[in-house]
Amino acid sequence: MEVGQLQRRLVDYTKSLLTEGILDDQFTQLQKLQDEGNPGFLVEVVSLFFEDSEKLLNDITRALDQQSVDFKMVDAHVHQLKGSSSSMGAQKLKNACVTFRSFCDEQSMEGCLKSLQLVKQEYYDVKNKVETLFKMEKQIVAAGGSVPKTE
Amino acid sequence: MNETHPECCECTPLPSTPMDTPLRNVLDRISGFATPWRRQSGPAPRGRRIFHRDVERQDHQFQYGTAHCLSSYYSVFVARLAIMVMLAILIGLLTILTWHFTRIYTTKSLNSLAYGLRNELLQRPISRMWNIINSTTEITTAQLKLSEYVFRRYNKPATQAEQVEQLYEVMRDITWALFASRKALNAITINYKNGFVQAFHRDHRSNNTFYIYSDLTNYSISAGGSNEINLLSSHQSWKDQSIHGNISAIWYQEPLDPVTGEKIGKAKPIPPDDLIKIAGLSQVPDGVASWHVAVSKYTDSPLLSAALPVWDPSNESIVAVVGVTTALYSVGQLMKELVEVHSGHIYLTSKEGYLLATSTNAPLLTNTTKGPKLMMAVDSEEKVIKMGARWLQGAYGNNFSQRHEIHAENARLGQEQYFIDSFFLKLKRLPLVGVIIIPRKNIMGKVDERAFKTLVILISASLCILFIGCICIFILTNGVSKEMKLRAELISHLDARRRAEASSNYKSQFLANMSHELRTPMAAVIGLLDILISDDCLTNEQFSTVTQIRKCSTALLRLLNNILDLSKVESGKLVLEETEFDLGRELEGLVDMFSVQCINHNVETVLDLSDNMPKIVRGDSARVVQIFANLISNSLKFTTSGHIIIRGWCENSNSSFDIGKFPLNQKKSRPAHKTKLKEQGSHTKKACKQDNRMTLRFEVDDTGCGIDPSKWESVFESFEQADPSTTRTHGGTGLGLCIVRTLVNKMGGEIKVAKKDGPGTLMQLYLLLTTPVDGTEQHCQVDFSKQNLVVLLALRGRMGRLIMSQWLHKIGLFTVEASEWNELTQILRELFRIRSSVYNNGFDAQFSLSEPLSTKVMNIKDMRNPAFIILVDIGLLDLSTDIWKEQLNFLDSYFGKARFAWMLSHDTPNAIKMELRRKGHMLMVNMPLYKEKMIHILEAVIKERNLEGQKKSSNTLRTTKEGDLHEYLEIDATQFDVASSDDSDISEIGSSNSVSGSQTGEKRRERLRKPGSSGYQAINNCLVELTRVYSEENYSTERDPCHVRLNSHDVQNEEPKCCTRASLSSEAQSESSEQHLVISCPTAQGNIYSSKAANEQKSLEGVRILLAEDNPVLQRVASIMLEKLGATVFAVGDGLQAVDALNCILGAEDCIRESIFEDRNTRTQTEIKDFPSYDLILMDCQMPKMDGYEATEIIRKSEAGTGLHIPIVALTAHAMSSDEAKCLEVGMDAYLTKPIDYKLMVSTILSLTKRTA
């Protein structure tokens, strides 16, 4: 009973994430890749992503703090972040990165800072959401149910 | 008009340079209006700044241009103003000059005239005066001379007393004579020295004449004589007192008859000097004649009196004084007369300024207590004279008379202006001054008036001329300013054009950037749909829906690619591929695709390809398909009913002119073709000889609304539509035909709209395509003509039926046509009357067959053992009611005697299909029918017949099987190609892989052979094909072919296969080889997503992949993906590591092999030995330290000479073809876009790894 509810909640939640555009199909693909053979795959990838992203965000912040901003470097970092977020399926974050890159091209300090804020916001957003997702999954597992496949 | 232009144009730049400050200021101010706008536009769209940069530069240029334009505007304005001012000055000068000359000359001449006039006027009274004076003088002289004579005569002392008496008498007579002779005389007086006075006086007022004399009695002659003598002797004693002494004397006045001098009245005494003034000695003190002006009591005019002494004969003493008085009255009279004519005033004054005569009636004398006195001119009662005198006095002082003449023209007296002239008359002792005052307006009045009028007229005329001139100038210069405006417009147009160009640049960039962003989600959508399709739990409805969605998605993706294409074509970057493809298949696939739409539109789509069409051609299949897709969709859009025929034939083959093959209405347009073909014949033939080039001609013929001949050319322009209203009714951008023409031209062909009989449009085009040297041979075709086949075409579509039956005739088959149900039943009855014993009455409608048909039927009846194939259009059945079931039952009766093949449409209800299947009608194909499908049907029928034969004879198993399998092969290949044309994304890789496809298949076969035993060499070929196809397409996962058939109408081409297979399997269950085939097919259908069978899942089993990806997330994802597919993945972080890893392997292969061995214990040593260390490298393009391109170059360099070639697949986030080109340039073998498309990756990797193996 409870498991069923939890499962439904999880499915709904995942769906909402997809419809809101925070995550996209790439994420579901990742989910699909996870099976009995490698049960912790998604968590692994996601934590990798978080680690990587945080490092990148720090790098970007640092780079933008400097006197003479090396926009190429910032751009490279953002590109990386974009790549990893698109691989993760964090769509909104990826879009924010795309905007960020355009500002980098323009060498617009103001725009970059704004975008950085946006990117960070999106990042924490997606992080929270995904962590919540995982928490829910864990709850389900703890409750003795199996994580329902999306779709 | 035109002449003014160059001048103005020339002058425009000139003033702008020297007129620095003022004009510049104005211009600055004007261009200042533009700057706020510029400032506004500057920071607005920040996001697009990059693209804006060069545009801003252009903006700057425009600003300059606008400023320039404005400056020329202003210079035009200035020039115009200058010309106007010059005109104004000119006209003003002219006016002034005219005025001046007319004025001055008239004034001068008038002045001289007036002067003469005035002179004349004055001269006359003066001459009168002179006359008067003269006459007075004459009279006086005459009197004097007479007196002297008389005195001499009577001056005899002897006769004193008498003599005195006589003397006086004589004197009286003489004097009277003189007096009477001169009427003008006022008085003549004689004053003797003894005091005796004789005087004649004439009173002009009363017209009386008097004789005045003193009392003689008081004077004794003696006394008088003595007195006289005394007086005479003592000259000095003659003094005034003696005269005064006479005052006491009594004078008498005697009136006289003025004419005769007779006394008419009594003399009466008067006081002396009362009436007249008698000139006495006092008046001639020096003994010479004297003149003076006197006044008298009784006359109101001054009198001019002259006095002369009368000397005695001895000339020693004065005997008497003769005085003559003349009134100046007549002078005044004359003046009045003159003035009456000429107006104005004339007056004469004495030297001292006493008025002597005026032209007025004003009194000349003043009555003082002492009696009347002369008046000064300045005191005159006449105002004008008074003022004139004063003016003269004021202007010239008191001694003005000393000057001879004064002429003043503009003396202002009172309110008016006068001419004043004075003349000095120099009389002895009595100088006179004459003054004439004439009002100026009398003489100059008219002149002045005229002058004023002239001035007014002149000024108004000049103003008019100025005004007209200005207007003329304005009109003239308007042309210039128009030109300026045009220039400004031109500049703005240029501006707009550059903007448009810039925006088109943006568009391209935007498209380039967007392609990636758009394709990524599209790929995801398609991928997800694939997953969905592969899912088991879908209902049929859902499955078909999902399949539909997938089709739409691929269509959308294709659309995206098309947009990219257009931008590519526009920028001239389109490069056509050169790969081999089956043109016929592509077109069939297209027709299949569009037929769905056609049926909706109630339009029949017919594909009519000549047999001489080469099967395999080299070229860009996607583009060719695009051309036809555009043309067909275009035709479809405008065709509401009728048909669309796609004809194709090969040019350099004579059989293409086989008229019988073409529909009848085509015959007429044929000659036109021929002439055109002849023209091109020469060089196409040459080309053909060289590299096997073919001119393929096509026609797309529809029965739509047609295109107006005037628009035949313009429809191929960008954004052009034949009728503007079409956008409203049909939508579309008008890009389609533009792309088509560009592509056709690119392929060395031409496209045009041709004339057509009847409604609709006929598009003709030809393409130059090369055929592979070995590809010209036609695929082995079963010779149907020997099979004794009779085909009954029961099809609704007229064109399709016609063309099909013609073709069947051509290949030697009998055909019978039916277009409706009744006809069909009739023919069936005819055909099977003899053979059939079953006669169903249900549809008994006795039609008598037409003559040709019946003869045909008779012919067929004559045939020996014919096999009947009945092609029934599902549309012939009455589907609206339940009659179709009865109809089917009716057909059932012929089931044993003929083969039924059903033409289904895409929306045929499942119930019908089920029913058909239940009844054993296994041959079903989807509309439309074309040659290839017909061939399949025929082959299936023949095969079936053969199988039946086999059942009986039970031998020749293998040959039959060959045939069967061959058919499978064909159908599957069709499916593949159709699918690839649907999905151009895949087609790129698909077609590039098609060469390697067989190799891949070969490789797979090796593995697939494992489950089966080693026996069936013959089947292998078939399997190879199937495996390849299914691994790339992932369409059917179903084991049951029937199920597939039920599922979709989209997987149309699968159906014939499935049907045949089903029929085969049902009818030839016992065949073990058949059995194997059925089983092995699904096995080969390795679906990646479905985890049903292990060997399906692990499609990449044993493939060793080096993954160079810096992004940890992607690295992880990709490796998991690949590992799940059974591949072995080695991940490195950048290009450098990748190169190192490879070098390590190349250098010390064994060592690495060991490690790999340890790593993946599933691998056997022998397997490792068979392969190089890595089968494939997945290389991210953008990596730190060393990017993918560099790494690839290094790897390729190091490989050089070793004969090794590790396939490298690029992974890039950019989806542009330029990236692809770059990847391929540096030596990569393939190209995958991020995020990784599962299916695409697998197929790519497979194709590459198998090739190298």
PDB file of N, CA and C in Angstrom, chain B residues 533 540 543-544 547 910 913 917 975 1030 1035-1059 1061-1062 1082 1085:
ATOM      1  N   ILE B 533       8.489   1.594 -29.297  1.00  0.00           N
ATOM      2  CA  ILE B 533       8.088   0.616 -30.309  1.00  0.00           C
ATOM      3  C   ILE B 533       8.580  -0.769 -29.908  1.00  0.00           C
ATOM      4  N   ASN B 540      -2.129  -2.633 -30.237  1.00  0.00           N
ATOM      5  CA  ASN B 540      -1.912  -2.381 -31.657  1.00  0.00           C
ATOM      6  C   ASN B 540      -2.149  -0.932 -32.000  1.00  0.00           C
ATOM      7  N   PHE B 543       0.658   1.044 -30.843  1.00  0.00           N
ATOM      8  CA  PHE B 543       1.827   0.786 -31.658  1.00  0.00           C
ATOM      9  C   PHE B 543       1.758   1.584 -32.954  1.00  0.00           C
ATOM     10  N   SER B 544       0.598   1.546 -33.553  1.00  0.00           N
ATOM     11  CA  SER B 544       0.488   2.275 -34.827  1.00  0.00           C
ATOM     12  C   SER B 544       0.635   3.778 -34.595  1.00  0.00           C
ATOM     13  N   THR B 547       4.214   4.492 -34.061  1.00  0.00           N
ATOM     14  CA  THR B 547       4.938   4.415 -35.329  1.00  0.00           C
ATOM     15  C   THR B 547       4.680   5.663 -36.157  1.00  0.00           C
ATOM     16  N   ASN B 910      -9.078  -3.082 -39.498  1.00  0.00           N
ATOM     17  CA  ASN B 910      -8.446  -4.330 -39.097  1.00  0.00           C
ATOM     18  C   ASN B 910      -9.383  -5.515 -39.288  1.00  0.00           C
ATOM     19  N   LYS B 913      -8.994  -6.952 -42.580  1.00  0.00           N
ATOM     20  CA  LYS B 913      -7.732  -7.688 -42.720  1.00  0.00           C
ATOM     21  C   LYS B 913      -7.829  -9.037 -42.038  1.00  0.00           C
ATOM     22  N   ARG B 917      -7.521 -12.618 -43.754  1.00  0.00           N
ATOM     23  CA  ARG B 917      -6.514 -13.586 -43.332  1.00  0.00           C
ATOM     24  C   ARG B 917      -7.202 -14.902 -42.948  1.00  0.00           C
ATOM     25  N   GLN B 975      12.552  -2.450 -48.002  1.00  0.00           N
ATOM     26  CA  GLN B 975      12.177  -1.832 -46.739  1.00  0.00           C
ATOM     27  C   GLN B 975      13.308  -0.951 -46.219  1.00  0.00           C
ATOM     28  N   TYR B1030      17.694  -5.452 -40.108  1.00  0.00           N
ATOM     29  CA  TYR B1030      16.961  -5.325 -38.852  1.00  0.00           C
ATOM     30  C   TYR B1030      17.795  -4.702 -37.769  1.00  0.00           C
ATOM     31  N   TYR B1035      12.746  -2.193 -36.598  1.00  0.00           N
ATOM     32  CA  TYR B1035      11.312  -2.023 -36.728  1.00  0.00           C
ATOM     33  C   TYR B1035      10.554  -3.124 -36.005  1.00  0.00           C
ATOM     34  N   SER B1036      10.788  -4.285 -36.438  1.00  0.00           N
ATOM     35  CA  SER B1036       9.910  -5.339 -35.913  1.00  0.00           C
ATOM     36  C   SER B1036      10.637  -6.148 -34.860  1.00  0.00           C
ATOM     37  N   THR B1037       9.984  -6.246 -33.786  1.00  0.00           N
ATOM     38  CA  THR B1037      10.542  -7.087 -32.744  1.00  0.00           C
ATOM     39  C   THR B1037       9.664  -8.325 -32.570  1.00  0.00           C
ATOM     40  N   GLU B1038       8.599  -8.262 -33.279  1.00  0.00           N
ATOM     41  CA  GLU B1038       7.643  -9.358 -33.085  1.00  0.00           C
ATOM     42  C   GLU B1038       8.138 -10.664 -33.698  1.00  0.00           C
ATOM     43  N   ARG B1039       7.845 -11.691 -33.014  1.00  0.00           N
ATOM     44  CA  ARG B1039       8.202 -13.001 -33.561  1.00  0.00           C
ATOM     45  C   ARG B1039       7.169 -13.458 -34.579  1.00  0.00           C
ATOM     46  N   ASP B1040       6.026 -13.130 -34.287  1.00  0.00           N
ATOM     47  CA  ASP B1040       4.968 -13.570 -35.185  1.00  0.00           C
ATOM     48  C   ASP B1040       4.831 -12.592 -36.345  1.00  0.00           C
ATOM     49  N   PRO B1041       5.124 -13.025 -37.522  1.00  0.00           N
ATOM     50  CA  PRO B1041       5.027 -12.101 -38.659  1.00  0.00           C
ATOM     51  C   PRO B1041       3.607 -11.608 -38.852  1.00  0.00           C
ATOM     52  N   CYS B1042       2.696 -12.454 -38.569  1.00  0.00           N
ATOM     53  CA  CYS B1042       1.303 -12.046 -38.730  1.00  0.00           C
ATOM     54  C   CYS B1042       0.983 -10.867 -37.824  1.00  0.00           C
ATOM     55  N   HIS B1043       1.545 -10.907 -36.702  1.00  0.00           N
ATOM     56  CA  HIS B1043       1.301  -9.846 -35.752  1.00  0.00           C
ATOM     57  C   HIS B1043       1.794  -8.496 -36.289  1.00  0.00           C
ATOM     58  N   VAL B1044       2.916  -8.593 -36.855  1.00  0.00           N
ATOM     59  CA  VAL B1044       3.467  -7.379 -37.456  1.00  0.00           C
ATOM     60  C   VAL B1044       2.519  -6.828 -38.497  1.00  0.00           C
ATOM     61  N   ARG B1045       2.067  -7.717 -39.260  1.00  0.00           N
ATOM     62  CA  ARG B1045       1.204  -7.293 -40.339  1.00  0.00           C
ATOM     63  C   ARG B1045      -0.058  -6.612 -39.808  1.00  0.00           C
ATOM     64  N   LEU B1046      -0.522  -7.189 -38.725  1.00  0.00           N
ATOM     65  CA  LEU B1046      -1.705  -6.583 -38.140  1.00  0.00           C
ATOM     66  C   LEU B1046      -1.419  -5.193 -37.605  1.00  0.00           C
ATOM     67  N   ASN B1047      -0.282  -5.059 -37.078  1.00  0.00           N
ATOM     68  CA  ASN B1047       0.019  -3.852 -36.348  1.00  0.00           C
ATOM     69  C   ASN B1047      -0.051  -2.575 -37.161  1.00  0.00           C
ATOM     70  N   SER B1048       0.608  -2.621 -38.212  1.00  0.00           N
ATOM     71  CA  SER B1048       0.850  -1.286 -38.777  1.00  0.00           C
ATOM     72  C   SER B1048       0.474  -1.211 -40.228  1.00  0.00           C
ATOM     73  N   HIS B1049       0.085  -0.035 -40.555  1.00  0.00           N
ATOM     74  CA  HIS B1049       0.012   0.249 -41.976  1.00  0.00           C
ATOM     75  C   HIS B1049       1.192   1.079 -42.383  1.00  0.00           C
ATOM     76  N   ASP B1050       1.988   1.410 -41.436  1.00  0.00           N
ATOM     77  CA  ASP B1050       3.183   2.187 -41.770  1.00  0.00           C
ATOM     78  C   ASP B1050       4.291   1.284 -42.277  1.00  0.00           C
ATOM     79  N   VAL B1051       4.360   0.159 -41.696  1.00  0.00           N
ATOM     80  CA  VAL B1051       5.410  -0.765 -42.123  1.00  0.00           C
ATOM     81  C   VAL B1051       4.877  -1.525 -43.316  1.00  0.00           C
ATOM     82  N   GLN B1052       4.496  -0.731 -44.288  1.00  0.00           N
ATOM     83  CA  GLN B1052       3.785  -1.315 -45.415  1.00  0.00           C
ATOM     84  C   GLN B1052       4.609  -2.384 -46.113  1.00  0.00           C
ATOM     85  N   ASN B1053       5.833  -2.034 -46.309  1.00  0.00           N
ATOM     86  CA  ASN B1053       6.624  -2.895 -47.167  1.00  0.00           C
ATOM     87  C   ASN B1053       6.979  -4.211 -46.496  1.00  0.00           C
ATOM     88  N   GLU B1054       6.786  -4.182 -45.243  1.00  0.00           N
ATOM     89  CA  GLU B1054       7.041  -5.420 -44.541  1.00  0.00           C
ATOM     90  C   GLU B1054       5.955  -6.431 -44.851  1.00  0.00           C
ATOM     91  N   GLU B1055       4.820  -5.882 -45.143  1.00  0.00           N
ATOM     92  CA  GLU B1055       3.672  -6.769 -45.234  1.00  0.00           C
ATOM     93  C   GLU B1055       3.765  -7.802 -46.343  1.00  0.00           C
ATOM     94  N   PRO B1056       4.109  -7.396 -47.522  1.00  0.00           N
ATOM     95  CA  PRO B1056       4.182  -8.447 -48.533  1.00  0.00           C
ATOM     96  C   PRO B1056       5.082  -9.579 -48.082  1.00  0.00           C
ATOM     97  N   LYS B1057       6.156  -9.150 -47.509  1.00  0.00           N
ATOM     98  CA  LYS B1057       7.098 -10.168 -47.059  1.00  0.00           C
ATOM     99  C   LYS B1057       6.448 -11.065 -46.038  1.00  0.00           C
ATOM    100  N   CYS B1058       5.865 -10.401 -45.101  1.00  0.00           N
ATOM    101  CA  CYS B1058       5.283 -11.165 -44.013  1.00  0.00           C
ATOM    102  C   CYS B1058       4.184 -12.078 -44.522  1.00  0.00           C
ATOM    103  N   CYS B1059       3.420 -11.500 -45.403  1.00  0.00           N
ATOM    104  CA  CYS B1059       2.329 -12.302 -45.930  1.00  0.00           C
ATOM    105  C   CYS B1059       2.876 -13.529 -46.620  1.00  0.00           C
ATOM    106  N   ARG B1061       5.632 -14.798 -46.303  1.00  0.00           N
ATOM    107  CA  ARG B1061       6.280 -15.724 -45.381  1.00  0.00           C
ATOM    108  C   ARG B1061       5.222 -16.545 -44.649  1.00  0.00           C
ATOM    109  N   ALA B1062       4.224 -15.854 -44.255  1.00  0.00           N
ATOM    110  CA  ALA B1062       3.180 -16.556 -43.536  1.00  0.00           C
ATOM    111  C   ALA B1062       2.561 -17.638 -44.411  1.00  0.00           C
ATOM    112  N   PRO B1082      13.787 -13.763 -36.732  1.00  0.00           N
ATOM    113  CA  PRO B1082      13.668 -12.941 -35.533  1.00  0.00           C
ATOM    114  C   PRO B1082      14.955 -12.930 -34.728  1.00  0.00           C
ATOM    115  N   GLN B1085      16.896 -10.337 -35.796  1.00  0.00           N
ATOM    116  CA  GLN B1085      16.372  -9.001 -35.556  1.00  0.00           C
ATOM    117  C   GLN B1085      16.840  -8.497 -34.204  1.00  0.00           C
TER     118      GLN B1085
END
